[in-house]
Short mmCIF file of C-alpha atoms in Angstrom, two decimals:
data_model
loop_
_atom_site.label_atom_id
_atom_site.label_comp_id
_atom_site.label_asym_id
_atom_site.label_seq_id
_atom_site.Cartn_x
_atom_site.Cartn_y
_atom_site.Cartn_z
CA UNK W 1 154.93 141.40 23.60
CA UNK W 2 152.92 139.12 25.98
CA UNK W 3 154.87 136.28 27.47
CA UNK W 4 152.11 134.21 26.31
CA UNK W 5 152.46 135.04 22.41
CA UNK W 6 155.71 134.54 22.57
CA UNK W 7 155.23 130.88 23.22
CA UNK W 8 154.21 130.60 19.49
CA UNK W 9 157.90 131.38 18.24
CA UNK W 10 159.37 128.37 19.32
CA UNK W 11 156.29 126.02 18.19
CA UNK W 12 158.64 123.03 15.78
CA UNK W 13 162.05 124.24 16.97
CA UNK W 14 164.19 122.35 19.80
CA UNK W 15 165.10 124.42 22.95
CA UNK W 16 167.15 122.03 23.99
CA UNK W 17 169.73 119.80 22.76
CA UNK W 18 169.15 116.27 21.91
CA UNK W 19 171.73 115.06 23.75
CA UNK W 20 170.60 116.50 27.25
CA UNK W 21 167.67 115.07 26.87
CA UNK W 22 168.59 111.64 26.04
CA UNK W 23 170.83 112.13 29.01
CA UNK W 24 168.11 113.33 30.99
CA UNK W 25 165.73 110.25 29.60
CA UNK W 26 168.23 107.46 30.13
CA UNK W 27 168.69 109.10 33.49
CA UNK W 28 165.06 108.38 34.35
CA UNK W 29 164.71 105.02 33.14
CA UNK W 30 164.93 105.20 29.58
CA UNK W 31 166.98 103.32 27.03
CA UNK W 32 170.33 105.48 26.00
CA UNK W 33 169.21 106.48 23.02
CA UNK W 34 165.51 107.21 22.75
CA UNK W 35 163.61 107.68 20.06
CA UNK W 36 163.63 111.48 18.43
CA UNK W 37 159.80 112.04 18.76
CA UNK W 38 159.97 110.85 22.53
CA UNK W 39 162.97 113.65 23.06
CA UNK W 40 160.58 116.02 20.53
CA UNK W 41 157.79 115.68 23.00
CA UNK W 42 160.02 116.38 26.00
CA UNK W 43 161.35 119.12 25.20
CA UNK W 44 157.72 120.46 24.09
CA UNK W 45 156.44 119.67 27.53
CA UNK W 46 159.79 121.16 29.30
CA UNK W 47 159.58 124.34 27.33
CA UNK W 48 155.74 125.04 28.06
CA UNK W 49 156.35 124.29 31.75
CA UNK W 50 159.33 126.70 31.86
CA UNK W 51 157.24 129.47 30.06
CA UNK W 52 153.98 128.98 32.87
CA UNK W 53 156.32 129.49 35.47
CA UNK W 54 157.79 132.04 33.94
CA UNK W 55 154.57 133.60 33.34
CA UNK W 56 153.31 133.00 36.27
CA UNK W 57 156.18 134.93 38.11
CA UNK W 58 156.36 137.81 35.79
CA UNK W 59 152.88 138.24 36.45
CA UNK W 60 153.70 138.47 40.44
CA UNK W 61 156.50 140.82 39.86
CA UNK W 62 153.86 143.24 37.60
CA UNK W 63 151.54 143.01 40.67
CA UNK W 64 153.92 144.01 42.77
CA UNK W 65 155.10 146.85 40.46
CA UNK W 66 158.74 145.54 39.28
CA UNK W 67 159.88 145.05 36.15
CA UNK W 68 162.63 142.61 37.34
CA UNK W 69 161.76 138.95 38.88
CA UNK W 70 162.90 137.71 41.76
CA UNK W 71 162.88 134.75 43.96
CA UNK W 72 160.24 135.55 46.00
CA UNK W 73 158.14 135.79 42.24
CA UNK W 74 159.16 131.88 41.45
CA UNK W 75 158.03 130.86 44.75
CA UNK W 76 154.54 132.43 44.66
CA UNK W 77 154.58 130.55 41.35
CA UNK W 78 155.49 127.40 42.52
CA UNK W 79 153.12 128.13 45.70
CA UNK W 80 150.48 125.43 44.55
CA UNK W 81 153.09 122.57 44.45
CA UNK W 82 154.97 121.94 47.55
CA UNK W 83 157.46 119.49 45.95
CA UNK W 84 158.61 122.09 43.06
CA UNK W 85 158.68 124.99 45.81
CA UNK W 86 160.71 122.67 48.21
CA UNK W 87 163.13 121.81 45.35
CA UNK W 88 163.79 125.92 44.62
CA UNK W 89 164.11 126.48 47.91
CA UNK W 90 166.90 123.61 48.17
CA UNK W 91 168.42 125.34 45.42
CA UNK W 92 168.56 128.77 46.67
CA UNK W 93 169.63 127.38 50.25
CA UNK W 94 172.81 125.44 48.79
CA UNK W 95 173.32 128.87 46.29
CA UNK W 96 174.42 130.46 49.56
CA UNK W 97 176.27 128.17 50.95
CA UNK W 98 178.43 127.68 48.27
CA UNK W 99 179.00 131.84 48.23
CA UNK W 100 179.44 131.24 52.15
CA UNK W 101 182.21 129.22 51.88
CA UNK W 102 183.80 131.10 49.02
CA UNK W 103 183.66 134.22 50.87
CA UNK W 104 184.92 132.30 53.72
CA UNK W 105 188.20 130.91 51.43
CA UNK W 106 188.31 134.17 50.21
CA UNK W 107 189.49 135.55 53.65
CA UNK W 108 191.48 133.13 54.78
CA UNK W 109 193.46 133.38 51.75
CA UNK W 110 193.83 137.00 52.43
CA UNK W 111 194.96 136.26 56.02
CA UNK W 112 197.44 134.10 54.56
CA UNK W 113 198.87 136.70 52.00
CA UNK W 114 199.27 139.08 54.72
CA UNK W 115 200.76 137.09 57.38
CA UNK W 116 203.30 136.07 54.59
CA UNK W 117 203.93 139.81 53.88
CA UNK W 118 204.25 140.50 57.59
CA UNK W 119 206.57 137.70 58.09
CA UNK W 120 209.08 138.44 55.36
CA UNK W 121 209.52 142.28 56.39
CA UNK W 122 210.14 141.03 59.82
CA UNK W 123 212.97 138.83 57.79
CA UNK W 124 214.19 141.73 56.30
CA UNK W 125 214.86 143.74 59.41
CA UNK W 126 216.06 141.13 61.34
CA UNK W 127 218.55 140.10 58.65
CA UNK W 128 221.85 142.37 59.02
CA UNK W 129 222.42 144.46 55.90
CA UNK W 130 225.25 144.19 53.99
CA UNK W 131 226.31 145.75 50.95
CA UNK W 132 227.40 142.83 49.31
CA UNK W 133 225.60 142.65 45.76
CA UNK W 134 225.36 139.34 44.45
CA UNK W 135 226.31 138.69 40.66
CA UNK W 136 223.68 136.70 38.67
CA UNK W 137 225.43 133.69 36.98
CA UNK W 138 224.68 132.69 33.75
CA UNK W 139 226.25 129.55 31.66
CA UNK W 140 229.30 131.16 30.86
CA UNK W 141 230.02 131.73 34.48
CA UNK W 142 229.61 128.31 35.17
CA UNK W 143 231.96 127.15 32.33
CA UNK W 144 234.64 129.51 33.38
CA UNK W 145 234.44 128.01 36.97
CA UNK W 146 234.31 124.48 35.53
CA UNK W 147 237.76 125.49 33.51
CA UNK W 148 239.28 127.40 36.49
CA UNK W 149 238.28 124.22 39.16
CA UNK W 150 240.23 122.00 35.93
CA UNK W 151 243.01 124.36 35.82
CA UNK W 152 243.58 123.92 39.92
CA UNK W 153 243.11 120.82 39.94
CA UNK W 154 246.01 120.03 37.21
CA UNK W 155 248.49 122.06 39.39
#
């Protein structure tokens, strides 16, 4: 179906929820709760503008002979306004930083896990091995102690 024609589906239906866009409203000036045929008309204008640019970069990818969009297909679309196309880029540039630093907190936690592993085997081998097995103690262990300790004591 043509991106276009699909536009027509949505026509009377919200794409959005109400209360984003109040949000978004009051964030921009308006009172905190707007009235429903301002946040109507919003989210008309905010769905046709995502559908253009949508469009518009499905239309580069089927020039270039891909099925799939990609980044460099939202930027040819945004080509004509610098402000848009400065904002995506932004976007994008912070996207990698943030994987940048996980990747980075990724390894360090892995240095971590095996200098921890490293340092207990060196633990183990330079503790001297004995074959002394130690009992787990449980409550009735420590009652019988408490009741031998009395016993001792009385004597």
């Amino acid at each position: 179906m043509e991106p276009r024609a699909r536009a027509g589906k949505n026509v009377g239906k919200m794409n959005f929820s109400h209360a984003e866009l109040a949000q978004l409203l009051y964030a921009h000036g308006d009172i905190k709760n707007p009235m429903p045929e301002t946040v109507r008309v919003l989210d008309e204008i905010l769905t046709d503008f995502m559908q253009s640019i949508a469009f518009e970069a499905n239309r580069a990818a089927n020039y270039s002979g891909r099925q799939k969009i990609k980044y460099e297909d939202f930027e040819f679309a945004f080509r004509k306004n610098p402000s848009f196309l400065g904002k995506v880029q932004e976007v994008f540039e912070k996207q990698k930083e943030i994987k940048k630093a996980r990747e980075i907190l990724r390894d360090g936690e892995d240095e971590i896990m095996k200098d921890a592993a490293e340092e207990e085997k060196r633990k183990e081998k330079a503790a001297p091995k004995t074959n002394k097995v130690e009992e787990e103690l449980g409550e009735a262990d420590d009652d019988a102690e408490a009741e031998a300790d009395a016993l001792g004591k009385r004597r």
